[in-house]
Amino acid sequence: MNSYAFFTDSDSDLPFRFVDELELNMVYMPYMVDGKEYFDDLGRNGREKEFFDAMRKGAAPVTSLLPTAAYEEYFEPVFAAGRDILFVAFSSQLSGTINNVYAARDELLAKYPERKFIVVDTLSISGPMAQLVLKAHEMYRAGKSMEEVAQWVEDNKLRAQAWFTVDDLKYLKRGGRLSATSAALGTMLDLKPIIVISKDG
């Protein structure tokens, strides 16, 4: 067993089979649909069709921050067992939730001053983050130190980037990323923007 535990979060969008096969310590991120809170379980409960059907009917899912106390619940048992933590997190530029990771880290290190806790901000999400997580976890399984794995992610995180488009502009309009005028004009002209996750996350 490694002297540290490897954690990441569900914003990597790794299918749940990887969580099971690799025994990944996964922090599941919250979201809300029609006022009801769910946790992104990476497809384990098969709710994807229900989720996308709700969106097609007008639902506007929103994400929310995982509170500091929730992170502490994930992390404290590891410290209590005498192990350190490496957390590979999704982009700090897409959410403020990483600040709650830092807060949880600071509170736990005050309680367990002999432990170490490294947080790596991948500046990415979904596919690019998943590639980083899988390679980093491979290094973890090979027995590389926490510092070596963290440094590899830092050195390579800007090599992973996502480019994507959307099939219907109404979702960008609904999410406030396109004005009603732009969405109407783009739909009329059948324009589809190419969206890029920038190098700064």
Coordinates of C-alpha atoms in Angstrom, one line a residue:
M1 CA 0.0 0.0 0.0
N2 CA 1.3 3.5 -0.8
S3 CA 2.0 5.9 2.0
Y4 CA -0.5 8.3 0.5
A5 CA -4.0 8.1 -1.0
F6 CA -4.7 9.4 -4.6
F7 CA -8.0 11.4 -4.9
T8 CA -9.7 13.1 -7.8
D9 CA -13.2 14.3 -8.5
S10 CA -16.0 13.3 -10.8
D11 CA -15.6 16.3 -13.1
S12 CA -13.1 14.1 -14.9
D13 CA -16.2 12.3 -16.3
L14 CA -14.4 8.9 -16.0
P15 CA -16.9 6.1 -16.4
F16 CA -17.6 4.5 -13.1
R17 CA -16.0 1.2 -14.2
F18 CA -12.6 2.9 -13.9
V19 CA -13.5 3.9 -10.3
D20 CA -14.2 0.3 -9.5
E21 CA -11.3 -1.3 -11.5
L22 CA -8.7 1.1 -10.3
E23 CA -10.2 1.5 -6.8
L24 CA -10.1 5.3 -7.3
N25 CA -10.9 7.6 -4.4
M26 CA -13.5 9.7 -6.1
V27 CA -15.1 12.9 -4.7
Y28 CA -18.6 13.1 -6.2
M29 CA -19.6 16.6 -7.2
P30 CA -23.2 17.9 -6.7
Y31 CA -25.6 19.3 -9.2
M32 CA -29.3 20.3 -9.1
V33 CA -32.2 19.7 -11.5
D34 CA -35.5 21.4 -10.9
G35 CA -34.4 22.2 -7.3
K36 CA -33.4 18.6 -6.4
E37 CA -29.8 17.8 -5.6
Y38 CA -27.9 14.9 -7.1
F39 CA -24.3 13.7 -7.1
D40 CA -22.5 12.9 -10.3
D41 CA -22.0 9.2 -10.0
L42 CA -20.3 8.9 -13.4
G43 CA -23.2 6.8 -14.8
R44 CA -23.4 4.2 -12.1
N45 CA -27.2 4.7 -11.6
G46 CA -28.0 5.0 -15.3
R47 CA -29.7 8.4 -14.9
E48 CA -28.2 9.9 -18.1
K49 CA -31.3 9.5 -20.3
E50 CA -33.5 10.9 -17.5
F51 CA -31.1 13.9 -17.2
F52 CA -30.9 14.7 -20.9
D53 CA -34.7 14.2 -21.4
A54 CA -35.3 16.7 -18.6
M55 CA -33.0 19.2 -20.4
R56 CA -34.8 18.7 -23.7
K57 CA -38.0 19.5 -21.8
G58 CA -36.6 22.8 -20.5
A59 CA -34.8 21.9 -17.3
A60 CA -31.7 23.9 -16.6
P61 CA -29.3 21.9 -14.4
V62 CA -26.9 23.9 -12.3
T63 CA -23.8 22.9 -10.4
S64 CA -23.1 23.8 -6.8
L65 CA -20.0 23.9 -4.6
L66 CA -19.2 20.9 -2.4
P67 CA -18.8 22.4 1.1
T68 CA -15.6 22.3 3.1
A69 CA -17.1 19.9 5.6
A70 CA -17.9 17.4 2.9
Y71 CA -14.3 17.4 1.7
E72 CA -13.2 16.8 5.3
E73 CA -15.4 13.7 5.5
Y74 CA -13.6 12.3 2.4
F75 CA -10.1 13.2 3.6
E76 CA -10.0 12.9 7.4
P77 CA -10.2 9.0 7.5
V78 CA -7.1 8.9 5.4
F79 CA -5.1 11.2 7.7
A80 CA -6.5 9.3 10.7
A81 CA -5.1 6.1 9.2
G82 CA -1.6 7.7 9.0
R83 CA -1.5 8.3 5.2
D84 CA -0.9 11.4 3.2
I85 CA -3.1 12.7 0.3
L86 CA -2.6 13.8 -3.3
F87 CA -5.7 15.4 -4.7
V88 CA -5.9 16.0 -8.5
A89 CA -8.7 18.6 -8.9
F90 CA -10.6 20.0 -11.9
S91 CA -10.0 23.6 -13.0
S92 CA -10.0 26.3 -10.4
Q93 CA -11.1 28.7 -13.2
L94 CA -14.4 26.8 -13.8
S95 CA -15.5 26.8 -10.2
G96 CA -14.6 28.2 -6.8
T97 CA -15.0 24.7 -5.2
I98 CA -11.2 24.2 -5.1
N99 CA -11.1 26.9 -2.4
N100 CA -13.1 24.5 -0.2
V101 CA -10.5 21.8 -0.9
Y102 CA -7.8 24.2 0.3
A103 CA -9.9 25.1 3.4
A104 CA -10.4 21.4 4.2
R105 CA -6.7 20.8 3.7
D106 CA -5.7 23.6 6.1
E107 CA -8.1 22.6 8.8
L108 CA -7.0 18.9 8.6
L109 CA -3.3 19.8 8.6
A110 CA -3.8 21.9 11.7
K111 CA -5.3 18.8 13.3
Y112 CA -2.8 16.3 11.8
P113 CA 0.4 18.4 11.5
E114 CA 2.6 15.4 10.7
R115 CA 0.7 14.6 7.5
K116 CA 1.2 16.0 3.9
F117 CA -1.5 17.1 1.5
I118 CA -0.8 18.1 -2.1
V119 CA -3.5 19.6 -4.3
V120 CA -2.9 19.8 -8.1
D121 CA -5.1 22.2 -10.1
T122 CA -5.3 20.5 -13.5
L123 CA -6.8 23.6 -15.2
S124 CA -9.0 21.2 -17.1
I125 CA -12.2 19.1 -16.9
S126 CA -13.8 16.1 -18.5
G127 CA -11.7 14.4 -21.3
P128 CA -8.4 16.2 -20.8
M129 CA -8.6 15.9 -17.0
A130 CA -9.4 12.2 -17.4
Q131 CA -6.3 11.6 -19.4
L132 CA -4.2 13.3 -16.7
V133 CA -5.9 11.3 -13.9
L134 CA -5.4 8.0 -15.6
K135 CA -1.7 8.5 -16.3
A136 CA -1.1 10.0 -12.8
H137 CA -2.9 7.0 -11.2
E138 CA -0.8 4.6 -13.3
M139 CA 2.2 6.3 -11.7
Y140 CA 0.6 6.0 -8.3
R141 CA 0.0 2.3 -8.8
A142 CA 3.6 1.9 -9.9
G143 CA 4.8 3.2 -6.5
K144 CA 5.9 6.7 -7.5
S145 CA 6.1 9.2 -4.7
M146 CA 3.3 11.8 -4.2
E147 CA 5.8 14.6 -5.2
E148 CA 6.7 12.8 -8.4
V149 CA 3.1 12.2 -9.5
A150 CA 2.1 15.8 -8.6
Q151 CA 5.1 17.2 -10.6
W152 CA 4.2 15.0 -13.6
V153 CA 0.6 16.5 -13.6
E154 CA 2.0 20.0 -13.2
D155 CA 4.4 19.5 -16.1
N156 CA 1.9 18.0 -18.4
K157 CA -1.5 19.6 -17.6
L158 CA -1.2 22.2 -20.4
R159 CA -0.7 19.4 -23.0
A160 CA -4.3 18.3 -22.5
Q161 CA -7.0 20.5 -24.0
A162 CA -10.6 20.1 -25.1
W163 CA -12.3 21.4 -28.2
F164 CA -16.0 20.8 -28.6
T165 CA -19.2 22.1 -30.2
V166 CA -22.9 21.9 -29.5
D167 CA -25.8 20.6 -31.5
D168 CA -28.3 23.2 -30.4
L169 CA -27.6 26.8 -29.4
K170 CA -30.6 26.9 -27.0
Y171 CA -28.5 25.3 -24.3
L172 CA -25.8 28.0 -24.5
K173 CA -28.6 30.6 -24.5
R174 CA -30.2 29.0 -21.5
G175 CA -26.9 28.9 -19.6
G176 CA -26.3 32.5 -20.3
R177 CA -23.3 31.9 -22.6
L178 CA -25.1 33.3 -25.6
S179 CA -27.6 36.2 -25.9
A180 CA -31.0 35.5 -27.3
T181 CA -30.2 37.5 -30.4
S182 CA -27.0 35.6 -31.0
A183 CA -28.7 32.2 -30.5
A184 CA -31.6 33.1 -32.8
L185 CA -29.2 34.4 -35.5
G186 CA -26.8 31.4 -35.1
T187 CA -29.7 29.0 -35.3
M188 CA -31.1 30.7 -38.5
L189 CA -27.7 30.5 -40.2
D190 CA -27.0 27.0 -38.7
L191 CA -23.8 28.3 -37.1
K192 CA -22.1 26.2 -34.4
P193 CA -19.4 27.7 -32.2
I194 CA -16.2 25.8 -31.5
I195 CA -15.6 26.0 -27.8
V196 CA -12.2 25.6 -26.3
I197 CA -11.0 25.2 -22.7
S198 CA -8.2 27.7 -22.7
K199 CA -4.7 27.1 -21.4
D200 CA -5.5 29.1 -18.3
G201 CA -8.3 26.8 -17.4

